[in-house]
Coordinates of C-alpha atoms and ligand atoms in Angstrom, one line a residue:
Chain A
M83 CA -33.6 -20.9 1.6
I84 CA -30.6 -22.9 2.8
E85 CA -30.6 -26.7 2.4
V86 CA -27.6 -28.7 3.6
E87 CA -27.5 -32.4 2.9
H88 CA -25.1 -34.9 4.3
L89 CA -22.0 -32.6 4.1
S90 CA -18.7 -34.1 5.0
K91 CA -15.2 -32.6 4.8
Y92 CA -11.9 -34.4 5.3
Y93 CA -8.7 -32.5 5.4
G94 CA -6.5 -35.3 4.2
N95 CA -7.4 -38.1 6.6
F96 CA -8.7 -35.7 9.3
M97 CA -12.4 -35.6 9.6
A98 CA -13.5 -32.0 10.1
I99 CA -17.3 -32.5 9.6
E100 CA -19.3 -35.6 8.9
D101 CA -22.9 -36.0 7.6
I102 CA -24.1 -32.5 8.5
S103 CA -27.7 -31.8 7.3
F104 CA -30.0 -29.0 8.2
K105 CA -32.4 -26.5 6.7
V106 CA -32.9 -22.8 7.2
E107 CA -36.2 -21.3 6.1
K108 CA -36.6 -17.9 4.6
G109 CA -36.3 -15.1 7.2
E110 CA -34.9 -17.3 9.9
I111 CA -31.8 -16.6 12.0
L112 CA -30.0 -19.9 12.6
G113 CA -27.5 -20.2 15.4
F114 CA -24.6 -22.5 14.6
L115 CA -23.3 -23.4 18.0
G116 CA -20.3 -25.4 18.8
P117 CA -17.0 -25.2 20.8
N118 CA -13.7 -24.4 19.0
G119 CA -12.7 -26.9 16.4
A120 CA -16.3 -28.2 16.0
G121 CA -16.3 -27.6 12.3
K122 CA -18.3 -24.3 12.1
T123 CA -15.8 -22.5 9.9
T124 CA -15.4 -25.5 7.7
T125 CA -19.1 -25.8 7.1
M126 CA -19.4 -22.1 6.3
R127 CA -16.5 -22.2 3.9
I128 CA -18.2 -24.9 2.0
L129 CA -21.5 -23.1 1.9
T130 CA -19.8 -19.9 0.6
G131 CA -18.1 -21.8 -2.1
Y132 CA -14.6 -21.2 -0.8
M133 CA -13.9 -25.0 -0.8
P134 CA -15.8 -28.0 -1.9
P135 CA -17.1 -30.7 0.4
T136 CA -15.6 -34.1 0.4
S137 CA -19.2 -35.4 0.0
G138 CA -22.7 -34.1 0.3
T139 CA -24.4 -31.1 -1.2
A140 CA -26.0 -27.9 -0.3
R141 CA -28.3 -25.4 -2.0
I142 CA -28.5 -21.7 -1.4
A143 CA -31.7 -20.0 -2.7
G144 CA -32.2 -23.1 -4.8
Y145 CA -28.7 -23.0 -6.4
D146 CA -26.4 -26.0 -5.9
I147 CA -23.2 -24.7 -4.3
F148 CA -21.1 -26.8 -6.5
F149 CA -22.8 -27.0 -9.9
D150 CA -24.3 -23.5 -9.8
S151 CA -21.5 -22.0 -7.7
L152 CA -21.4 -18.5 -9.2
K153 CA -25.2 -18.1 -8.9
A154 CA -25.2 -19.4 -5.3
R155 CA -22.4 -17.0 -4.4
R156 CA -24.3 -14.1 -5.7
E157 CA -27.0 -14.8 -3.2
I158 CA -24.6 -14.9 -0.3
G159 CA -23.1 -12.1 1.9
Y160 CA -20.2 -13.5 3.9
L161 CA -18.4 -12.3 7.0
P162 CA -15.4 -14.6 7.4
E163 CA -14.1 -15.5 10.8
S164 CA -11.3 -13.0 11.3
N165 CA -13.0 -10.4 9.1
P166 CA -10.2 -10.1 6.5
L167 CA -10.3 -6.8 4.6
Y168 CA -7.9 -5.0 2.3
G169 CA -6.2 -2.7 4.7
D170 CA -4.7 -0.3 2.1
M171 CA -8.2 0.6 0.7
S172 CA -10.6 3.1 2.0
V173 CA -14.1 2.0 3.0
R174 CA -15.6 3.4 -0.1
A175 CA -13.0 1.9 -2.4
L176 CA -13.5 -1.5 -0.8
L177 CA -17.2 -1.3 -1.2
E178 CA -16.8 -0.2 -4.8
F179 CA -14.5 -3.1 -5.5
F180 CA -16.7 -5.8 -4.1
G181 CA -19.8 -4.2 -5.6
K182 CA -18.3 -4.4 -9.1
L183 CA -17.2 -8.0 -8.5
R184 CA -20.7 -8.9 -7.6
G185 CA -21.9 -7.4 -10.8
L186 CA -23.9 -4.4 -9.5
D187 CA -24.5 -1.7 -12.0
K188 CA -23.0 1.7 -11.4
K189 CA -26.1 3.6 -10.3
Y190 CA -27.4 0.9 -8.0
L191 CA -23.9 0.4 -6.5
K192 CA -23.5 4.1 -5.8
R193 CA -26.9 4.2 -4.0
R194 CA -26.1 1.0 -2.0
I195 CA -22.7 2.3 -1.0
S196 CA -24.3 5.4 0.6
E197 CA -27.0 3.3 2.1
V198 CA -24.7 0.8 3.8
I199 CA -22.3 3.5 5.0
E200 CA -25.3 5.2 6.6
K201 CA -26.7 2.0 8.0
M202 CA -23.5 0.9 9.6
R203 CA -22.8 4.5 10.7
L204 CA -19.5 4.7 8.9
E205 CA -20.0 8.2 7.4
E206 CA -17.0 9.7 9.1
Y207 CA -14.8 6.9 7.9
A208 CA -15.9 6.5 4.3
E209 CA -12.6 7.8 3.0
T210 CA -10.4 6.3 5.7
D211 CA -7.9 3.5 5.0
I212 CA -9.2 0.4 6.7
N213 CA -6.0 -0.5 8.5
K214 CA -6.2 2.8 10.3
M215 CA -9.6 1.8 11.9
S216 CA -10.4 0.2 15.2
K217 CA -11.5 -3.4 15.3
G218 CA -15.1 -2.4 16.1
F219 CA -15.3 -0.2 13.0
R220 CA -13.6 -2.8 10.8
Q221 CA -16.3 -5.1 12.0
R222 CA -18.9 -2.7 10.7
V223 CA -17.0 -2.5 7.4
G224 CA -17.1 -6.3 7.2
V225 CA -20.9 -6.3 7.7
A226 CA -21.3 -3.4 5.2
Q227 CA -19.4 -5.5 2.7
A228 CA -21.5 -8.5 3.4
I229 CA -24.9 -6.8 2.9
L230 CA -23.8 -4.5 0.1
H231 CA -25.5 -6.5 -2.7
E232 CA -28.7 -7.2 -0.7
P233 CA -28.0 -11.0 -0.6
A234 CA -30.8 -13.3 0.3
V235 CA -28.5 -15.2 2.7
L236 CA -26.0 -13.9 5.2
I237 CA -23.3 -16.2 6.6
L238 CA -21.6 -14.7 9.6
D239 CA -18.7 -16.6 11.2
E240 CA -18.3 -15.7 14.8
P241 CA -19.2 -12.0 14.3
T242 CA -18.8 -11.1 17.9
I243 CA -15.4 -12.5 18.5
G244 CA -12.5 -10.2 19.4
I245 CA -14.5 -6.9 19.8
D246 CA -15.2 -5.1 23.0
P247 CA -18.4 -5.8 25.0
V248 CA -20.2 -2.6 24.0
Q249 CA -19.6 -3.5 20.4
V250 CA -20.7 -7.1 21.0
V251 CA -24.1 -5.8 22.2
E252 CA -24.3 -3.5 19.2
T253 CA -23.4 -6.2 16.7
R254 CA -26.1 -8.5 18.1
Q255 CA -28.6 -5.7 17.7
I256 CA -27.5 -5.2 14.1
I257 CA -27.8 -8.9 13.4
K258 CA -31.3 -9.0 14.8
E259 CA -32.1 -6.0 12.6
L260 CA -30.6 -7.7 9.5
G261 CA -32.7 -10.8 10.3
K262 CA -35.8 -8.9 9.0
E263 CA -34.4 -8.7 5.5
H264 CA -32.1 -11.7 5.3
T265 CA -31.9 -15.4 6.1
I266 CA -28.9 -15.7 8.4
I267 CA -26.6 -18.4 9.6
L268 CA -24.5 -17.2 12.6
S269 CA -21.8 -19.3 14.1
T270 CA -20.7 -18.9 17.7
H271 CA -19.3 -20.7 20.6
I272 CA -21.0 -18.3 23.0
L273 CA -24.2 -19.9 24.2
P274 CA -26.3 -16.9 25.4
E275 CA -25.7 -15.3 22.1
V276 CA -27.9 -17.9 20.5
S277 CA -30.9 -17.4 22.8
M278 CA -30.5 -13.7 22.3
V279 CA -30.4 -13.5 18.6
C280 CA -31.6 -16.8 17.0
Q281 CA -34.9 -18.5 16.3
K282 CA -33.3 -21.8 15.6
V283 CA -30.2 -23.5 16.8
I284 CA -28.0 -26.4 15.7
I285 CA -25.3 -27.7 17.9
V286 CA -22.2 -29.3 16.4
N287 CA -19.4 -31.0 18.2
E288 CA -16.3 -32.7 16.8
G289 CA -17.8 -32.5 13.3
H290 CA -21.1 -34.0 14.2
L291 CA -24.5 -32.4 14.4
I292 CA -25.8 -33.3 17.8
A293 CA -29.0 -31.3 18.2
A294 CA -31.2 -29.1 16.0
D295 CA -34.2 -27.2 17.3
R296 CA -35.6 -23.9 18.5
P297 CA -33.6 -22.6 21.5
E298 CA -36.7 -22.9 23.8
N299 CA -37.7 -26.4 22.5
L300 CA -34.2 -27.6 23.1
S301 CA -34.8 -27.3 26.8
I302 CA -38.5 -28.3 26.7
G303 CA -37.9 -31.4 24.7
I304 CA -35.7 -33.0 27.2
S305 CA -37.0 -31.5 30.4
G306 CA -38.0 -33.9 33.1
Q307 CA -36.1 -36.7 31.5
D308 CA -32.6 -36.1 32.7
K309 CA -32.6 -33.9 35.7
I310 CA -34.8 -34.7 38.6
K311 CA -35.3 -33.3 42.0
A312 CA -36.7 -35.8 44.5
V313 CA -37.4 -35.7 48.2
V314 CA -37.2 -39.2 49.8
R315 CA -37.7 -40.5 53.2
G316 CA -35.1 -43.2 54.0
P317 CA -31.4 -43.7 54.9
M318 CA -29.6 -41.0 52.8
R319 CA -26.5 -43.0 51.9
E320 CA -28.3 -46.2 51.0
V321 CA -30.8 -44.3 48.9
A322 CA -28.1 -42.4 47.0
A323 CA -26.2 -45.6 46.3
A324 CA -29.3 -47.3 45.0
L325 CA -30.1 -44.3 42.8
R326 CA -26.6 -44.4 41.4
D327 CA -27.0 -48.0 40.4
L328 CA -30.1 -47.2 38.5
N329 CA -29.7 -47.7 34.7
G330 CA -29.0 -44.4 33.0
V331 CA -28.2 -42.3 36.0
E332 CA -25.0 -40.3 35.8
T333 CA -24.7 -38.3 39.0
V334 CA -26.5 -38.1 42.3
D335 CA -26.0 -35.6 45.1
Y336 CA -28.1 -35.0 48.1
E337 CA -28.6 -32.9 51.2
S338 CA -30.7 -33.2 54.3
T339 CA -34.0 -31.2 54.2
G340 CA -33.9 -30.6 57.9
V341 CA -37.0 -32.7 58.4
D342 CA -35.9 -35.9 60.2
G343 CA -35.1 -38.8 58.0
T344 CA -35.7 -37.1 54.7
A345 CA -33.3 -35.8 52.1
R346 CA -33.4 -33.9 48.8
F347 CA -31.7 -35.7 45.9
N348 CA -30.5 -34.2 42.6
V349 CA -30.4 -36.9 40.0
S350 CA -29.1 -36.4 36.6
A351 CA -29.3 -39.0 33.8
R352 CA -28.1 -39.4 30.3
I353 CA -29.8 -37.2 27.7
N354 CA -33.2 -38.4 26.4
R355 CA -33.5 -41.0 29.1
D356 CA -36.7 -40.9 31.2
I357 CA -35.9 -42.4 34.5
R358 CA -38.9 -41.2 36.4
E359 CA -40.8 -44.5 36.4
D360 CA -37.7 -46.6 37.3
L361 CA -36.9 -44.1 40.1
S362 CA -40.3 -44.2 41.7
K363 CA -40.5 -48.0 41.4
L364 CA -37.1 -48.4 43.1
I365 CA -38.0 -46.3 46.0
V366 CA -41.4 -47.9 46.6
N367 CA -39.9 -51.4 46.3
R368 CA -37.3 -50.7 48.9
G369 CA -40.0 -49.5 51.3
W370 CA -38.8 -45.9 51.4
G371 CA -41.1 -42.9 50.9
L372 CA -41.2 -40.8 47.8
L373 CA -42.5 -37.5 49.1
E374 CA -41.8 -35.3 46.1
M375 CA -40.5 -35.7 42.5
Q376 CA -39.9 -32.8 40.2
P377 CA -38.4 -32.7 36.8
V378 CA -36.1 -29.8 36.2
G379 CA -36.0 -28.2 32.7
L380 CA -32.5 -27.9 31.4
S381 CA -31.4 -24.5 30.1
L382 CA -29.9 -24.3 26.7
E383 CA -26.6 -23.9 28.5
D384 CA -27.0 -27.3 30.3
V385 CA -27.7 -28.9 27.0
F386 CA -24.7 -27.3 25.4
V387 CA -22.4 -28.2 28.2
K388 CA -23.8 -31.7 28.4
L389 CA -23.8 -32.4 24.7
T390 CA -20.4 -31.0 24.1
T391 CA -18.5 -32.6 27.0
K392 CA -17.7 -36.2 26.5
E393 CA -19.8 -38.6 28.4
E394 CA -17.8 -40.8 30.7
I395 CA -20.4 -43.4 31.5
Chain B
M39 CA -13.6 -9.7 -18.4
R40 CA -15.2 -6.9 -16.5
N41 CA -14.3 -8.8 -13.3
A42 CA -10.7 -9.2 -14.4
F43 CA -10.5 -5.5 -15.1
G44 CA -12.0 -4.7 -11.7
I45 CA -9.3 -6.8 -10.0
A46 CA -6.6 -5.4 -12.1
K47 CA -7.7 -1.8 -11.3
K48 CA -7.6 -2.6 -7.6
E49 CA -4.1 -4.1 -7.8
I50 CA -2.8 -1.2 -9.8
S51 CA -4.0 1.4 -7.3
S52 CA -2.5 -0.6 -4.5
Y53 CA 0.9 -0.6 -6.4
F54 CA 0.8 3.1 -6.5
S55 CA -0.2 3.4 -2.8
S56 CA 3.1 1.9 -1.8
P57 CA 6.6 3.2 -2.5
M58 CA 7.7 -0.1 -3.9
A59 CA 6.5 0.6 -7.4
Y60 CA 8.3 3.9 -7.6
L61 CA 11.5 2.4 -6.2
I62 CA 11.5 -0.5 -8.7
G63 CA 10.8 1.9 -11.5
A64 CA 13.7 4.2 -10.5
V65 CA 16.2 1.3 -10.1
F66 CA 15.2 0.0 -13.5
L67 CA 15.5 3.3 -15.2
V68 CA 18.9 4.2 -13.6
L69 CA 20.4 0.8 -14.4
T70 CA 19.3 0.6 -18.0
G71 CA 20.1 4.3 -18.4
V72 CA 23.7 3.7 -17.4
F73 CA 24.1 0.8 -19.8
F74 CA 22.4 2.6 -22.6
A75 CA 24.6 5.7 -22.2
Q76 CA 27.7 3.6 -22.0
Y77 CA 26.9 1.7 -25.2
L78 CA 26.0 4.8 -27.0
L79 CA 29.3 6.5 -26.1
A80 CA 31.4 3.4 -26.8
T81 CA 29.9 2.6 -30.2
Q82 CA 28.7 6.0 -31.4
E83 CA 25.8 4.2 -33.2
A84 CA 22.2 5.3 -32.9
S85 CA 20.8 2.0 -31.7
M86 CA 18.8 0.8 -28.7
R87 CA 20.9 -2.4 -28.3
G88 CA 22.6 -0.9 -25.3
F89 CA 19.2 -0.8 -23.6
F90 CA 17.5 -4.0 -24.8
S91 CA 20.3 -6.4 -23.8
P92 CA 20.6 -5.5 -20.2
A93 CA 16.9 -4.6 -19.8
S94 CA 15.8 -8.2 -20.3
F95 CA 18.0 -9.4 -17.4
F96 CA 17.1 -6.5 -15.1
L97 CA 13.5 -7.2 -15.8
L98 CA 14.0 -10.8 -14.8
L99 CA 15.6 -9.7 -11.5
I100 CA 13.0 -7.1 -10.5
S101 CA 9.7 -8.7 -11.7
P102 CA 9.4 -11.2 -8.8
V103 CA 9.2 -8.2 -6.5
I104 CA 6.3 -6.9 -8.5
T105 CA 4.4 -10.2 -8.5
M106 CA 5.4 -11.6 -5.1
R107 CA 2.5 -10.1 -3.1
L108 CA -0.3 -10.6 -5.7
I109 CA -1.6 -13.9 -4.3
A110 CA 0.7 -14.6 -1.4
E111 CA -0.5 -11.5 0.5
E112 CA -4.1 -12.4 0.0
Q113 CA -3.5 -15.8 1.5
K114 CA -1.7 -14.4 4.4
M115 CA -4.3 -11.7 5.2
G116 CA -7.2 -14.1 4.6
T117 CA -8.7 -11.7 2.0
L118 CA -8.4 -14.6 -0.6
E119 CA -11.5 -16.0 1.2
L120 CA -13.5 -12.9 0.3
L121 CA -12.2 -12.8 -3.2
L122 CA -12.8 -16.4 -4.0
T123 CA -16.3 -16.4 -2.5
S124 CA -17.3 -13.5 -4.7
P125 CA -19.0 -14.5 -7.9
V126 CA -15.8 -14.5 -9.9
T127 CA -14.0 -17.4 -11.5
D128 CA -10.5 -18.3 -10.5
L129 CA -9.4 -17.5 -14.1
Q130 CA -10.7 -14.0 -13.8
V131 CA -8.8 -13.5 -10.6
V132 CA -5.6 -14.8 -12.2
V133 CA -6.0 -12.8 -15.4
G134 CA -6.8 -9.6 -13.4
K135 CA -3.7 -9.9 -11.3
F136 CA -1.6 -10.7 -14.3
L137 CA -2.9 -7.6 -16.2
A138 CA -2.1 -5.4 -13.2
S139 CA 1.5 -6.5 -13.2
M140 CA 1.7 -6.1 -17.0
A141 CA 0.4 -2.6 -16.7
M142 CA 3.1 -1.8 -14.1
I143 CA 5.9 -3.1 -16.3
S144 CA 4.4 -1.6 -19.5
G145 CA 4.3 1.8 -17.7
M146 CA 7.9 1.4 -16.8
L147 CA 8.9 0.5 -20.3
L148 CA 6.9 3.4 -21.7
L149 CA 9.2 5.7 -19.7
T150 CA 12.2 4.2 -21.4
L151 CA 11.0 5.5 -24.8
Y152 CA 12.8 8.5 -23.6
Y153 CA 16.0 6.8 -24.7
F154 CA 14.6 6.5 -28.2
V155 CA 13.7 10.2 -28.3
L156 CA 17.3 10.9 -27.3
L157 CA 18.5 8.8 -30.2
L158 CA 16.2 10.6 -32.6
W159 CA 17.9 13.8 -31.5
V160 CA 21.5 12.6 -31.9
G161 CA 21.1 10.5 -35.0
S162 CA 18.7 8.5 -37.1
P163 CA 18.0 5.1 -35.5
D164 CA 16.5 2.2 -37.4
L165 CA 12.8 1.9 -36.4
G166 CA 12.4 -1.9 -37.1
P167 CA 14.7 -3.4 -34.4
V168 CA 13.3 -0.9 -31.9
A169 CA 9.8 -2.0 -32.6
T170 CA 10.5 -5.7 -32.5
G171 CA 12.8 -5.1 -29.5
Y172 CA 10.0 -3.5 -27.5
F173 CA 7.6 -6.2 -28.7
G174 CA 10.0 -8.8 -27.4
L175 CA 10.4 -7.1 -24.2
I176 CA 6.7 -7.0 -23.6
L177 CA 6.4 -10.7 -24.4
L178 CA 9.3 -11.5 -22.2
A179 CA 7.8 -9.4 -19.4
G180 CA 4.6 -11.3 -19.7
S181 CA 6.4 -14.7 -19.4
I182 CA 8.4 -13.5 -16.4
L183 CA 5.4 -12.0 -14.6
S184 CA 3.3 -15.1 -15.2
V185 CA 5.9 -17.3 -13.5
G186 CA 6.0 -14.8 -10.7
L187 CA 2.3 -15.0 -10.3
L188 CA 2.4 -18.8 -10.3
A189 CA 5.1 -18.7 -7.5
S190 CA 2.9 -16.3 -5.6
S191 CA 0.1 -18.8 -5.6
F192 CA 2.2 -21.4 -3.9
T193 CA 2.7 -19.7 -0.6
S194 CA 1.5 -17.1 1.8
N195 CA 5.0 -15.8 2.3
Q196 CA 6.0 -13.0 -0.2
I197 CA 9.8 -13.6 0.2
V198 CA 9.4 -17.3 -0.5
S199 CA 7.3 -16.5 -3.5
A200 CA 10.0 -14.1 -4.9
V201 CA 12.8 -16.5 -4.3
V202 CA 10.9 -19.4 -5.9
A203 CA 10.1 -17.2 -8.9
L204 CA 13.7 -16.0 -9.3
G205 CA 14.9 -19.6 -9.1
I206 CA 12.6 -20.8 -11.8
L207 CA 13.3 -17.8 -14.0
L208 CA 17.1 -18.0 -13.8
L209 CA 16.9 -21.7 -14.6
L210 CA 14.7 -21.0 -17.7
W211 CA 17.0 -18.1 -18.6
L212 CA 20.1 -20.2 -18.5
L213 CA 18.8 -23.2 -20.4
G214 CA 20.2 -21.6 -23.5
N215 CA 23.7 -21.5 -22.0
L216 CA 23.3 -25.1 -20.9
G217 CA 22.6 -26.0 -24.5
S218 CA 26.2 -25.3 -25.5
F219 CA 27.3 -28.3 -23.4
F220 CA 25.3 -30.5 -25.7
N221 CA 26.9 -29.5 -29.0
S222 CA 27.6 -33.1 -29.8
V223 CA 23.9 -34.0 -29.3
P224 CA 22.2 -31.5 -31.6
W225 CA 18.6 -32.4 -30.8
A226 CA 19.2 -31.9 -27.1
R227 CA 20.9 -28.6 -27.7
D228 CA 18.0 -27.5 -30.0
I229 CA 15.4 -28.4 -27.4
L230 CA 17.2 -26.6 -24.6
N231 CA 17.6 -23.6 -26.9
Y232 CA 14.0 -23.6 -27.8
L233 CA 12.9 -23.8 -24.2
S234 CA 15.1 -21.0 -23.0
L235 CA 13.5 -17.7 -22.2
S236 CA 16.5 -15.8 -23.5
T237 CA 17.2 -17.2 -27.0
H238 CA 13.8 -16.0 -28.5
Y239 CA 14.3 -12.6 -27.1
S240 CA 17.7 -12.1 -28.8
E241 CA 16.1 -12.9 -32.2
L242 CA 13.6 -10.1 -31.6
V243 CA 16.2 -7.6 -30.5
N244 CA 18.1 -8.3 -33.7
G245 CA 15.0 -7.2 -35.6
V246 CA 13.9 -10.6 -36.7
L247 CA 10.2 -11.1 -36.2
D248 CA 9.6 -14.9 -36.3
T249 CA 6.2 -16.4 -35.4
R250 CA 8.0 -19.3 -33.7
D251 CA 9.3 -16.8 -31.1
V252 CA 5.9 -15.2 -30.6
V253 CA 4.2 -18.6 -30.3
Y254 CA 6.8 -19.6 -27.7
Y255 CA 6.2 -16.6 -25.5
V256 CA 2.4 -16.7 -25.9
S257 CA 2.2 -20.4 -25.1
F258 CA 4.6 -19.9 -22.2
I259 CA 2.3 -17.2 -20.7
V260 CA -0.9 -19.3 -21.2
L261 CA 0.7 -22.3 -19.6
A262 CA 1.9 -20.4 -16.6
L263 CA -1.4 -18.7 -16.1
F264 CA -3.2 -22.0 -16.5
L265 CA -1.0 -23.6 -13.8
T266 CA -1.7 -20.6 -11.6
V267 CA -5.4 -21.2 -11.9
R268 CA -4.9 -24.9 -11.1
S269 CA -2.8 -24.0 -8.1
L270 CA -5.6 -21.7 -6.8
E271 CA -8.1 -24.4 -7.3
S272 CA -6.0 -26.9 -5.4
R273 CA -5.9 -24.5 -2.5
R274 CA -9.7 -24.8 -2.4
W275 CA -9.5 -28.6 -2.6
R276 CA -7.1 -29.0 0.3
Ligands
ADP407 N1 -7.2 -26.1 6.3 C1 -7.2 -27.1 7.3 N2 -6.4 -28.1 7.3 C2 -6.4 -29.1 8.2 N3 -7.3 -29.1 9.3 C3 -8.1 -28.0 9.4 C4 -8.1 -27.0 8.4 N4 -9.1 -26.1 8.8 C5 -9.6 -26.6 9.9 N5 -9.0 -27.7 10.3 C6 -9.4 -28.6 11.5 O1 -10.7 -28.9 11.3 C7 -11.4 -28.8 12.6 C8 -12.6 -27.9 12.4 O2 -12.1 -26.6 12.3 P1 -13.1 -25.4 12.1 O3 -14.1 -25.6 11.0 O4 -12.2 -24.2 11.9 O5 -13.8 -25.3 13.5 P2 -14.6 -24.1 14.2 O6 -14.8 -23.0 13.3 O7 -15.8 -24.7 14.7 O8 -13.7 -23.7 15.4 C9 -10.4 -28.4 13.6 O9 -9.9 -29.5 14.3 C10 -9.3 -27.8 12.8 O10 -8.1 -27.9 13.4
MG408 MG1 -14.2 -21.1 13.4

């Protein structure tokens, strides 16, 4: 439904995104996760046809976003980052305006306007000017506008930013609901949001795509490879120092287990580096005792934090 | 075209939802009314000249206020992102906004027909110059508004947009006066005169309908709108 191929965007000489590729299948909700400044908004603006990429292509529902821009745009409902809306229009007038621009015929538009007003529970505000509404209700108007023409694809840029916690929960519920009828890309810098709402996640950092998978796979895929709990019999400090010297190891901390001469070590290594064999060899070769070794699965959060903080080693 | 009308309709209703449109209309009517009455009393001739001559300059002064928000405001509020990601072309956006501002000015000019009715009542005015005069005023308004729209696409600050528009317009207006410095270089004088916004208008007010003048204004409007479309496109490319 959405195919993104090698997208790059430079603002002048500044690289905002580089070589971003991913696919979203029909009916999926994709979480587009990354810290501020990662390039999420830039990518979404390219997909919605607001600006062209410096290089690369993308197709929405089969339409090239550059060569078939108008057709591609018809298939998209877009909720931009700060949810800009015409404040001097009533909800109904705004929906009428965008409905006409999207080429909906009168009868269908009329029906859809009452449907989305009902769906977003805006009945009481239908004739209210938008700048008189609270942020939470404006958010609903933004979503109403995006789904008005029943687009195949919804692109939501940080839809839960700047609204109160109750509305955040509500908005996530709405998005999940919308996922039944639309293919969705949802950007966020809030990690738990992805596990709550999305079936698939991609992580971007400083303009680069650094991981793409299902939220649960993302932790399974690298579990046991980079965080290990081990109980070792031997001189604590010496063991720790030896472990730190091991190729690929980043940090080591330890505590006594209480049992004489043994200690529990938490070893973490660089992503995608399996150090289990090296670790066990080392301990055996030095004549210490490896009593226990247990890989620890990383949560999505560990992955996110790990991937998006710069490695020092 | 349907899209352009949709955009025009939205802009027109937003004009009427703010006091600005009424205020500008009132100022224009009062000012031109004073000049019209003064001319009528001084010359005792049933002619619209007393309206047409000052009207053009007042139009030039007030139009930037009509056009300043058209694109600048959308850039500031971020709504341009919604508008430009709708399935509409940049040309439709520009034409729609231009039509809205034209409708505003035309409505205002329609009210000034009241002066003509007054003349019919006190004498027998010559219809020809009135018709060409209004035609000229509409063409002139189109040119002025298209420059205002162009200026509005340059910035997200309405005041900056109005000042830039006024600067460009005054320059184009005064090109004719500049021409008189070049009396010894006839070709330079003729070019400046031809480029000036004001010279073509005076011909029409005098009742002379020359295609060259019409072609001038129409090409002027087309060029300014074309540049506005390019300016919008370049926002996207940045
Ligand atoms: N119009 C622009 N001109 C120049 N730099 C920009 C522009 N928009 C965004 N950037 C820069 O590009 C980077 C990515 O921005 P953005 O896509 O907004 O990130 P995100 O949405 O993930 O926070 C940031 O460093 C930002 O400062
Ligand atoms: Mg952003």
